[in-house]
Tab-separated table of C-alpha atoms in Angstrom:
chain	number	residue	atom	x	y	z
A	3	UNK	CA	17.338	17.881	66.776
A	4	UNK	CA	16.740	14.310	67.547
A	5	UNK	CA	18.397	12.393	70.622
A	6	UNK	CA	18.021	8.784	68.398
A	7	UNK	CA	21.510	7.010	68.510
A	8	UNK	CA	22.154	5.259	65.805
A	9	UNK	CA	25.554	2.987	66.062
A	10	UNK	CA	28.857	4.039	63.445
A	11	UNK	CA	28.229	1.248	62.355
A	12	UNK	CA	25.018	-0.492	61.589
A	13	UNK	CA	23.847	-4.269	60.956
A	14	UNK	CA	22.397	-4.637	57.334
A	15	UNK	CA	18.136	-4.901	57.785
A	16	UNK	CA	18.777	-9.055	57.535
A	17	UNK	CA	21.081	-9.264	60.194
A	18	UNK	CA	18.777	-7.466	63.028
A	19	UNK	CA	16.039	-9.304	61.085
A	20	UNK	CA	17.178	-12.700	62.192
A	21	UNK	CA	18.564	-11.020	65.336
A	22	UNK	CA	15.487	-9.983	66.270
A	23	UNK	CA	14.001	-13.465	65.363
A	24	UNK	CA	16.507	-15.012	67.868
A	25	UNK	CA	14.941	-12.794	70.274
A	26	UNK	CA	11.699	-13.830	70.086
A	27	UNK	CA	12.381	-17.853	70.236
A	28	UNK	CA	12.780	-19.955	72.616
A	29	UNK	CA	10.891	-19.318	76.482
A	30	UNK	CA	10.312	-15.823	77.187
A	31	UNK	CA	11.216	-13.100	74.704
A	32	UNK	CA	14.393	-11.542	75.271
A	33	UNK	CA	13.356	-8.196	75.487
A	34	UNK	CA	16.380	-6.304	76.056
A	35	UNK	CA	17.891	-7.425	72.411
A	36	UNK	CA	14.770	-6.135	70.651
A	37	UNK	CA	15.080	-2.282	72.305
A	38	UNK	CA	18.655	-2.487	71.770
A	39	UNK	CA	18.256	-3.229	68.002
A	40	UNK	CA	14.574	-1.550	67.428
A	41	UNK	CA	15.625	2.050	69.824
A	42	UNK	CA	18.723	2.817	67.826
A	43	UNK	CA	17.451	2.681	64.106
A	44	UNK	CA	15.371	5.548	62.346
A	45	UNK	CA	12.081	5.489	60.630
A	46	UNK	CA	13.990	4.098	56.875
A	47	UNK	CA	15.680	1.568	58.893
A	48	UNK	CA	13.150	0.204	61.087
A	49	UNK	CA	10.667	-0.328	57.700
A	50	UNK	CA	13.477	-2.396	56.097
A	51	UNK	CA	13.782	-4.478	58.717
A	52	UNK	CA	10.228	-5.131	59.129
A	53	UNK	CA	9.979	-5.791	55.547
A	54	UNK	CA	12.848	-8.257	55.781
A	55	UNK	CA	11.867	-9.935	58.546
A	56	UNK	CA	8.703	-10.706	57.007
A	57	UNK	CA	10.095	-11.632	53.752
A	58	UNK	CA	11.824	-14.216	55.938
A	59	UNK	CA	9.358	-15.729	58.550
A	60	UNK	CA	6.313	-15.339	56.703
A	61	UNK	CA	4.839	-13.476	59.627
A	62	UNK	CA	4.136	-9.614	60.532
A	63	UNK	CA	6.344	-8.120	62.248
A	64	UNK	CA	3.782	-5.835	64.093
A	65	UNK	CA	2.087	-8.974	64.773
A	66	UNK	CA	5.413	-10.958	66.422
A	67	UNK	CA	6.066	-7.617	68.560
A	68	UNK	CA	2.589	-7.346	69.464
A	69	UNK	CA	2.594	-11.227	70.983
A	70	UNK	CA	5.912	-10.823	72.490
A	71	UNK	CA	5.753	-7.491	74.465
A	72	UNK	CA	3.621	-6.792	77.116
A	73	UNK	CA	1.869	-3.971	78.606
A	74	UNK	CA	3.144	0.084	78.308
A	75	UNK	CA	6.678	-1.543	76.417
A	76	UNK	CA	3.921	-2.742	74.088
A	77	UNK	CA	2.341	0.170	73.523
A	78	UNK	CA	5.647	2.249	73.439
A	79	UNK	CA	7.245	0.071	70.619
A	80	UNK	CA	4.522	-0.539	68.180
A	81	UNK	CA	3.662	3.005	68.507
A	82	UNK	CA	7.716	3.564	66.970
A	83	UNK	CA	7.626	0.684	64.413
A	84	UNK	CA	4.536	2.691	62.502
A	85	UNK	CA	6.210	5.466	59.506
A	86	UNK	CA	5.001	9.361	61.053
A	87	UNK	CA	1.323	9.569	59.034
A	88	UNK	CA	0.616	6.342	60.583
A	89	UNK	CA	1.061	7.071	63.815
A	90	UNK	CA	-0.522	10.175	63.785
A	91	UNK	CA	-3.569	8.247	62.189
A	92	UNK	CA	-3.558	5.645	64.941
A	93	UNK	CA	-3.525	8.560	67.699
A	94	UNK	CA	-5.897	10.761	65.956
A	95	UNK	CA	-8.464	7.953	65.268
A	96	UNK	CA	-7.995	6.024	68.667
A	97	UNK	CA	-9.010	9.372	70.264
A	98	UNK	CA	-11.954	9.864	68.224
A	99	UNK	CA	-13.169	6.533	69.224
A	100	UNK	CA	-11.616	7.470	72.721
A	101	UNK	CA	-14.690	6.021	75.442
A	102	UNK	CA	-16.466	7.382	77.427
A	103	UNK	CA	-15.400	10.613	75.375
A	104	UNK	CA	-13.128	11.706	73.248
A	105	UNK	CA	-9.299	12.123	74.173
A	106	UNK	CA	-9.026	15.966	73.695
A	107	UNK	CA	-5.825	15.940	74.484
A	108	UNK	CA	-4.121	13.388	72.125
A	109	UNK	CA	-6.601	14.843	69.581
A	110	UNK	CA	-5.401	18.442	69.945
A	111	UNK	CA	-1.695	17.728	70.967
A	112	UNK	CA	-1.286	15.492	67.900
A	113	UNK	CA	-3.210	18.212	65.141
A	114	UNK	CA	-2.639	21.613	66.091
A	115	UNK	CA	1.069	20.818	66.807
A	116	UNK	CA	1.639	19.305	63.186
A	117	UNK	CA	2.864	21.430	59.862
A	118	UNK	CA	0.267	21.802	56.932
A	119	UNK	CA	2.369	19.207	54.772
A	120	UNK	CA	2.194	16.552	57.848
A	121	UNK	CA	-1.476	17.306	58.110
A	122	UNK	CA	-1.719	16.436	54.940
A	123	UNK	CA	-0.360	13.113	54.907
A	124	UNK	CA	-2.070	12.500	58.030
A	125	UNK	CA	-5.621	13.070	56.259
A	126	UNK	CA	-4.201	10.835	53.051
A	127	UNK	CA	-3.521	7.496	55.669
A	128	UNK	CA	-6.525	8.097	57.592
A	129	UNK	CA	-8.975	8.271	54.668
A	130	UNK	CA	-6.953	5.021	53.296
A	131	UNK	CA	-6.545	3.370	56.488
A	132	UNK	CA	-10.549	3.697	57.612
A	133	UNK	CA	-12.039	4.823	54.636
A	134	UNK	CA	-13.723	8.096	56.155
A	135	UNK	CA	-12.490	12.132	55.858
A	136	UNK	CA	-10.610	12.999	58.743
A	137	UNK	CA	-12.835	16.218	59.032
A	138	UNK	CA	-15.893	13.765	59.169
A	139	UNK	CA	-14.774	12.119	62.019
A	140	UNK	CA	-13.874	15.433	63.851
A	141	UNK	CA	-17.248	17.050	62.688
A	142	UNK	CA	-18.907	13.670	63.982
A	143	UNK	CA	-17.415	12.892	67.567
A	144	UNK	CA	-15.964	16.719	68.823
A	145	UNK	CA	-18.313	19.329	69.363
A	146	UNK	CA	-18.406	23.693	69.673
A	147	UNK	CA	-15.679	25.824	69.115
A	148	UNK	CA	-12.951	23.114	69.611
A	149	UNK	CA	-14.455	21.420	66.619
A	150	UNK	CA	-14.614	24.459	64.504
A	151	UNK	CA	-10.761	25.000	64.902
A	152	UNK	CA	-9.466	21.283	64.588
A	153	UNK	CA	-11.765	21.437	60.803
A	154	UNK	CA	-10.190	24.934	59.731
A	155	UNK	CA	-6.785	23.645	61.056
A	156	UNK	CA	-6.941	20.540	58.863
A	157	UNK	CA	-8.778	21.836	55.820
A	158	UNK	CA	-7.026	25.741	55.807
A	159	UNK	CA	-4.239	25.783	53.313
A	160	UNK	CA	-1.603	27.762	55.164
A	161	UNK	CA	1.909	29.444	54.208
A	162	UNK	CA	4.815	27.326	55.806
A	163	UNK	CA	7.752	30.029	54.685
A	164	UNK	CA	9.445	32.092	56.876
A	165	UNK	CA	8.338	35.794	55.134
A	166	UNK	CA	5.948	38.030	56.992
A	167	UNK	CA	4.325	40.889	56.282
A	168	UNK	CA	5.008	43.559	59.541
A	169	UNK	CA	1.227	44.953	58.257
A	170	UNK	CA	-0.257	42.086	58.617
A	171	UNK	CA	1.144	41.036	61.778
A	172	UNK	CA	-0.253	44.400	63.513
A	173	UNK	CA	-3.394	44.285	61.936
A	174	UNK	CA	-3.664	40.524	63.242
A	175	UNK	CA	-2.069	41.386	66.985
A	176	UNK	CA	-5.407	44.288	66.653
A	177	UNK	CA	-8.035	42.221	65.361
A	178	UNK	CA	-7.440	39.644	67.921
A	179	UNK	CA	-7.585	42.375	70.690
A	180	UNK	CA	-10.550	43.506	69.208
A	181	UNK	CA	-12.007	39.722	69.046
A	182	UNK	CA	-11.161	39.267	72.456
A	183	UNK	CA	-10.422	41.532	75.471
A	184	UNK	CA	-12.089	44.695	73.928
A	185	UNK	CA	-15.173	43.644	74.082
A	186	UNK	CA	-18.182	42.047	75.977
A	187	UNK	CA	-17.846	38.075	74.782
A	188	UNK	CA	-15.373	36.638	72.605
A	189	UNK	CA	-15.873	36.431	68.846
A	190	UNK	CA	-14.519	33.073	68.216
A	191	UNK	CA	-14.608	33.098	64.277
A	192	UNK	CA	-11.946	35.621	64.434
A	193	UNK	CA	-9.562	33.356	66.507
A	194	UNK	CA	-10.290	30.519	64.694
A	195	UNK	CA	-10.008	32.700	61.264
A	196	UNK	CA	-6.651	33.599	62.246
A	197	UNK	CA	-4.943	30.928	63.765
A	198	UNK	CA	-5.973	28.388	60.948
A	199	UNK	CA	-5.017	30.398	58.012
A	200	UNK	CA	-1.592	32.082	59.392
A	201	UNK	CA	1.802	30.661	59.761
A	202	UNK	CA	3.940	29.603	62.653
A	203	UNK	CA	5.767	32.371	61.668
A	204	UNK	CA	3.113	34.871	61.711
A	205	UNK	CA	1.925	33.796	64.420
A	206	UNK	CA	5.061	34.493	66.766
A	207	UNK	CA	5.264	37.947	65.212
A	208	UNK	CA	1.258	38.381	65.993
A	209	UNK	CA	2.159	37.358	69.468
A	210	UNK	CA	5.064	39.926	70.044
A	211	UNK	CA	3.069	42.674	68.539
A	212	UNK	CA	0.431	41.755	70.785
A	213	UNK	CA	2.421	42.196	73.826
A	214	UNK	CA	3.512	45.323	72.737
A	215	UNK	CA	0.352	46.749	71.989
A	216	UNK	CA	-1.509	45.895	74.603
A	217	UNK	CA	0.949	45.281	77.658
A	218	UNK	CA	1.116	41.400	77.789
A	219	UNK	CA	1.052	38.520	75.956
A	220	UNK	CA	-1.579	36.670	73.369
A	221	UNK	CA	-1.635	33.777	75.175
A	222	UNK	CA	-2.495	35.557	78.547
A	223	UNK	CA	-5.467	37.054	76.652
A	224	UNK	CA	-6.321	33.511	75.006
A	225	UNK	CA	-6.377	32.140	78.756
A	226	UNK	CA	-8.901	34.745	79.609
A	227	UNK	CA	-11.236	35.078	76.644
A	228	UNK	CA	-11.606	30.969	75.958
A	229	UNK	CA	-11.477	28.238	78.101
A	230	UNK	CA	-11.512	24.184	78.294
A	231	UNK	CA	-11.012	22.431	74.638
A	232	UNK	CA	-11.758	25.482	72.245
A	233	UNK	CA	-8.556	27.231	74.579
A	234	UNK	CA	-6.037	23.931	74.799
A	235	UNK	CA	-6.879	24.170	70.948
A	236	UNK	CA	-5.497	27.891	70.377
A	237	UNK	CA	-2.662	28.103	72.967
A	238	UNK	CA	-0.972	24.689	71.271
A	239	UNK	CA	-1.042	26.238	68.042
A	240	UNK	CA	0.638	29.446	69.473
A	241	UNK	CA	3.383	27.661	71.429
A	242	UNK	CA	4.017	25.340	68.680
A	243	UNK	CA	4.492	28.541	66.517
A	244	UNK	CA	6.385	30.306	69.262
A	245	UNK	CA	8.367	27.801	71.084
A	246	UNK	CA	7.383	24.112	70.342
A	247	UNK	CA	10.044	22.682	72.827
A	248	UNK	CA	8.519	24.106	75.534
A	249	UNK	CA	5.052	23.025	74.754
A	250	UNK	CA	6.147	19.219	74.607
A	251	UNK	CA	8.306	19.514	77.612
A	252	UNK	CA	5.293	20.931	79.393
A	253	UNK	CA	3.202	18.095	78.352
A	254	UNK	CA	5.581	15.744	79.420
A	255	UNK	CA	5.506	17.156	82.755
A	256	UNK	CA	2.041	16.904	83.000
A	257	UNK	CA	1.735	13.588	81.924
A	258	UNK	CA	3.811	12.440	85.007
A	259	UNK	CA	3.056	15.383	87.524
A	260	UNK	CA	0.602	13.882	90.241
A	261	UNK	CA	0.155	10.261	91.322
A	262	UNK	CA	-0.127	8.097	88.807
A	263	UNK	CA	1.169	8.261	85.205
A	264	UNK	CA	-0.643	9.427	82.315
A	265	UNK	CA	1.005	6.279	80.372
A	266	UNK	CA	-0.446	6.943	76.886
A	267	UNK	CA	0.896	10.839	77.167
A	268	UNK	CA	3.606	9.737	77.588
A	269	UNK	CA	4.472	7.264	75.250
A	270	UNK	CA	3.010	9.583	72.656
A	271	UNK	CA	5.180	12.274	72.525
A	272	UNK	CA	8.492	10.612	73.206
A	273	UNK	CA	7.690	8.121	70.694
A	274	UNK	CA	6.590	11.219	68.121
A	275	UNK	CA	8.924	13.640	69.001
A	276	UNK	CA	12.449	11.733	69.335
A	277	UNK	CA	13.212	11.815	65.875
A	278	UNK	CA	12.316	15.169	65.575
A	279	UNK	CA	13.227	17.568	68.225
A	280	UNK	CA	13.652	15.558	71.394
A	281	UNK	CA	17.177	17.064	72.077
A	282	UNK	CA	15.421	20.606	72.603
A	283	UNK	CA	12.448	19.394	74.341
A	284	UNK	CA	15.273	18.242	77.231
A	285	UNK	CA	16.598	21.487	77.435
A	286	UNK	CA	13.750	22.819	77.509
A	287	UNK	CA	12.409	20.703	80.222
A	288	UNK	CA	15.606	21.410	82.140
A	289	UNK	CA	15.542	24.649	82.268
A	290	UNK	CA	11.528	25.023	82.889
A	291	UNK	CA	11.756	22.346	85.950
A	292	UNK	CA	15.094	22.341	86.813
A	293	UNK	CA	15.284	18.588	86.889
A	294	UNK	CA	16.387	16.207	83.643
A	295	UNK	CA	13.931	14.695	82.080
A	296	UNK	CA	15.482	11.644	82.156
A	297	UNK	CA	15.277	11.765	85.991
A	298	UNK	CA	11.286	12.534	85.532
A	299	UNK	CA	10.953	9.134	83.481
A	300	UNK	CA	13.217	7.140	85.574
A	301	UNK	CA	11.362	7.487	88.246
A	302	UNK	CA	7.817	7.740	86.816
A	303	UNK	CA	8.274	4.362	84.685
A	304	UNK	CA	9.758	0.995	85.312
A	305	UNK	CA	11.320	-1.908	83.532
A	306	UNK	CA	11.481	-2.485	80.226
A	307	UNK	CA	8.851	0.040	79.595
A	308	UNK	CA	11.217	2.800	81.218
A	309	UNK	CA	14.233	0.954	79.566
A	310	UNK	CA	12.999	2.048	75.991
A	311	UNK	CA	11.898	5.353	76.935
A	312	UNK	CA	15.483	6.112	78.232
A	313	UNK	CA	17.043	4.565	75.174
A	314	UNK	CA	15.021	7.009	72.814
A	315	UNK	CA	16.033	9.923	74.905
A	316	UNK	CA	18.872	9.434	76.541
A	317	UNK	CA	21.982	11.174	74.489
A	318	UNK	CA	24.721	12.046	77.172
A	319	UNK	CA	25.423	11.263	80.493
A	320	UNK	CA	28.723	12.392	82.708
A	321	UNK	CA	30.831	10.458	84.664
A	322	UNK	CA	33.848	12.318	86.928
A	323	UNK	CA	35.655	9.208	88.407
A	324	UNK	CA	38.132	9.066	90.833
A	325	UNK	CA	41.825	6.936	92.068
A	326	UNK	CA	39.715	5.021	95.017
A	327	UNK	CA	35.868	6.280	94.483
A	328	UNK	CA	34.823	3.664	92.271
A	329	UNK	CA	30.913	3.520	93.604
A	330	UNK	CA	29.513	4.249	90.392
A	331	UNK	CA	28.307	0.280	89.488
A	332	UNK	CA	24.642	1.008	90.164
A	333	UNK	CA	25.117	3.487	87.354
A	334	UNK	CA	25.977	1.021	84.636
A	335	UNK	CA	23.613	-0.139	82.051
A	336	UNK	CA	23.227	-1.317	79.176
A	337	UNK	CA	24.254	2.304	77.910
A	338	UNK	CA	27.629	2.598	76.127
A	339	UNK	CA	29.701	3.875	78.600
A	340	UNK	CA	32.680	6.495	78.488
A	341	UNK	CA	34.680	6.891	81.217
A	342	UNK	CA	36.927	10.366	82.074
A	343	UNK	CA	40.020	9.686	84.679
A	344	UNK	CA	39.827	12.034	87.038
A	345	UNK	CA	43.485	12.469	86.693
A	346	UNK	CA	43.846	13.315	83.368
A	347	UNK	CA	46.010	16.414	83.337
A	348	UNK	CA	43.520	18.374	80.965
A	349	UNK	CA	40.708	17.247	82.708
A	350	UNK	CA	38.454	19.990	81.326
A	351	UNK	CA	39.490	19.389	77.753
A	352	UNK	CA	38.112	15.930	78.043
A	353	UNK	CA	35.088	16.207	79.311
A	354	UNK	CA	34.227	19.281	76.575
A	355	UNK	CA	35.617	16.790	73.980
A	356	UNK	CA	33.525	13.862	75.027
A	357	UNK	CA	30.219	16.524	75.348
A	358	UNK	CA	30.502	17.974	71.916
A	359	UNK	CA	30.999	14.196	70.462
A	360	UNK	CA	27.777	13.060	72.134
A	361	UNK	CA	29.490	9.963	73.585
A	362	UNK	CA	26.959	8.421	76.062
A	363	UNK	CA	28.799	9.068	79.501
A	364	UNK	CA	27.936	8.226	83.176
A	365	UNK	CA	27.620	11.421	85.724
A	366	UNK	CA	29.147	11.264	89.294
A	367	UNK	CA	29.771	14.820	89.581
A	368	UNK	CA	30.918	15.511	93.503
A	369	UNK	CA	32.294	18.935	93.858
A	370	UNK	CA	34.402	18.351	97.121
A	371	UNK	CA	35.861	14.969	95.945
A	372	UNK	CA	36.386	16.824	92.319
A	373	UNK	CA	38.461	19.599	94.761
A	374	UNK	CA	40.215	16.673	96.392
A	375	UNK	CA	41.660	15.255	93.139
A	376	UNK	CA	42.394	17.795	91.513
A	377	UNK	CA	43.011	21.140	93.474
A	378	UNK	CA	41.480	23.944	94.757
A	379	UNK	CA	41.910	25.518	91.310
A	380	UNK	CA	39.469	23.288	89.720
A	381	UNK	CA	36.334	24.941	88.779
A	382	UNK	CA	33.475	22.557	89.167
A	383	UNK	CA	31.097	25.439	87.557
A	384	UNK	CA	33.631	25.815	84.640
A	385	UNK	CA	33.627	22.109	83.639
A	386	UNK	CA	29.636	21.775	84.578
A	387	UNK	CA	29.318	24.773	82.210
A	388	UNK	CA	31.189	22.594	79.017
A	389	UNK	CA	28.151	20.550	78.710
A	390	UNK	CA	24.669	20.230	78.448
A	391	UNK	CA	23.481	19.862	81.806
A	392	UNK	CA	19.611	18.835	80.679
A	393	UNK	CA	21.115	15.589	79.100
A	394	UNK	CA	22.647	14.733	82.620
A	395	UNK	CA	21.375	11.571	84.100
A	396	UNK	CA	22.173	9.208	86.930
A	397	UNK	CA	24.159	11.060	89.679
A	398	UNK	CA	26.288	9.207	91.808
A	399	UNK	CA	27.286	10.709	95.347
């Protein structure tokens, strides 16, 4: 499910065309209009506006953004104005080329997480765009195991359906455990054999079988039988198979865990996965780290650089107000804002109301002021419990 807002109702590609233009004139780009417009449209929408806008000005759009924006916001946004294939093309091939080595990560994160029809349009712009297989450039510039597995992964035609055979799956979950931690060594060609040819599908019900079999899980065993690229290869396929959420929220956290950001991590999977499944991935953040993942970014990031990332991600935020307690002005953005009295008489009612419509709200949640207002019958679990607590952002106290 994607957290992209998109307003009711939306500006024809011409208007945010010369909107946009407006933006860009005069001293200083006016950066705030152009995430505004350019974070709330999808993929369709953000080509036609490109395409109008340079219908218009005689000038690339890509080009204008590119001049305008600086730094990470730079990066961020012209990673979003490229269509899926293209920006998995950009990734894939800037990793290849990736100095002093090649950028393992973005190269496995962006392949081994992808279906076999997005692969496939992946390999179609890349051999258009630079005029060389994809597989050529992996065989070229990765090396060992890891480069066995990204080749079969791109080149294996695989099943995307949801049928299994039960058969199959056991004879998998005991080929692997044959492969692997029966025996002196690891025979590689059967994990690669296996994990390039099989579905996500088949691959979660390998995994369970596994665990029953043989006491605990296939990626415990894939931990101990493999290691650095070759491993990082295997266990993203399985998790994107078994629960893909989790694997980007993980990588998220990684990619700001630590001093220092890992910027380009970042950026990559926010940008890739916010039309896609971005809702889940904060959930499933949440619930791994116990923190919103819009509190992670908000404080890993800064200015207009954290002001896009927020706008691609951000779907709901909760604000409790009270008669008299009105210090919630340090939460107020440029976010639409909602506001719920905290003496409405169904108090309850409207926050579930304004949760299940996705309204972007502001959070001040304060338990003993809440108990104040409204009586030691209110049940600050109760209401917490009405909506999604991972989409949560600024608290105020």
């Amino acid at each position: 499910m994607s957290t992209l807002r998109i307003p009711p109702v939306i500006p024809s590609p011409r208007e945010d065309a010369i909107k946009l233009h407006k933006a860009f004139k005069g001293l200083g780009c006016d950066t705030s209009k152009v995430i505004k417009i350019l974070a709330h449209r999808n993929e369709e929408q953000r080509s036609l506006i490109q395409q109008e806008y340079e219908t218009n000005y005689s000038e690339l759009f890509s080009k204008r953004i590119s001049k305008e924006l600086h730094g990470h916001a730079k990066k961020a946004m012209t990673l979003w104005l490229h269509e899926p294939p293209v920006r998995d093309a950009k990734v894939v091939r800037k990793a290849l080329r990736s100095t002093p080595a090649v950028d393992n990560h973005a190269l496995t994160e962006t392949i081994c997480s992808r279906t076999p029809s997005q692969l496939r349009r992946l390999k179609e712009v890349y051999l258009s765009t630079y005029q060389s297989p994809l597989e050529t450039d992996i065989e070229n510039h990765t090396s060992g195991d890891h480069k066995k597995l990204l080749i079969a992964y791109i080149t294996t035609p695989r099943y995307e359906g949801p049928e299994l055979d039960p058969a199959l799956v056991e004879e998998d979950a005991k080929e692997l455990y044959k492969a692997g931690e029966k025996r002196m060594g690891t025979d590689e060609k059967t994990f690669i054999k296996i994990f390039s040819e099989k579905s996500s599908t088949h691959l979660t019900a390998v995994n369970s079988a596994y665990k029953t079999s043989y006491g605990h899980s296939l990626e415990k065993a894939i931990k101990k039988e493999t290691s650095g690229s070759f491993a990082s290869g295997l266990l993203a396929i399985l998790r994107c198979a078994t629960d893909p959420a989790l694997y980007f929220a993980k990588i998220l956290r990684k990619s700001m865990k630590g001093v220092g950001t890992q910027d380009r991590r970042l950026i990559r999977v926010v940008v890739t996965r916010t039309e896609i499944d971005m809702y889940h991935i904060k959930i499933a953040y949440y619930k791994k780290y116990g923190k919103p993942l819009t509190h992670a970014v908000r404080s890993d990031t800064s200015g207009h650089y954290r002001d896009f990332l927020l706008n691609l991600i951000a779907i709901l935020y909760i604000c409790i107000f009270f008669d008299g307690f009105s210090n919630h002005e340090c939460c107020l953005t440029s976010h639409e804002v909602h506001l719920i009295g905290g003496a409405s008489t169904d108090f309850e009612g409207s926050l579930a109301a304004s949760a299940s419509s996705k309204k972007v709200i502001i959070v001040a949640p304060v338990a003993k002021k809440c108990k104040e207002v409204m009586g030691s019958s209110f049940n600050y679990k109760k209401v917490c419990a009405k909506v999604d607590v991972a989409h949560i952002d600024v608290v105020v106290k």
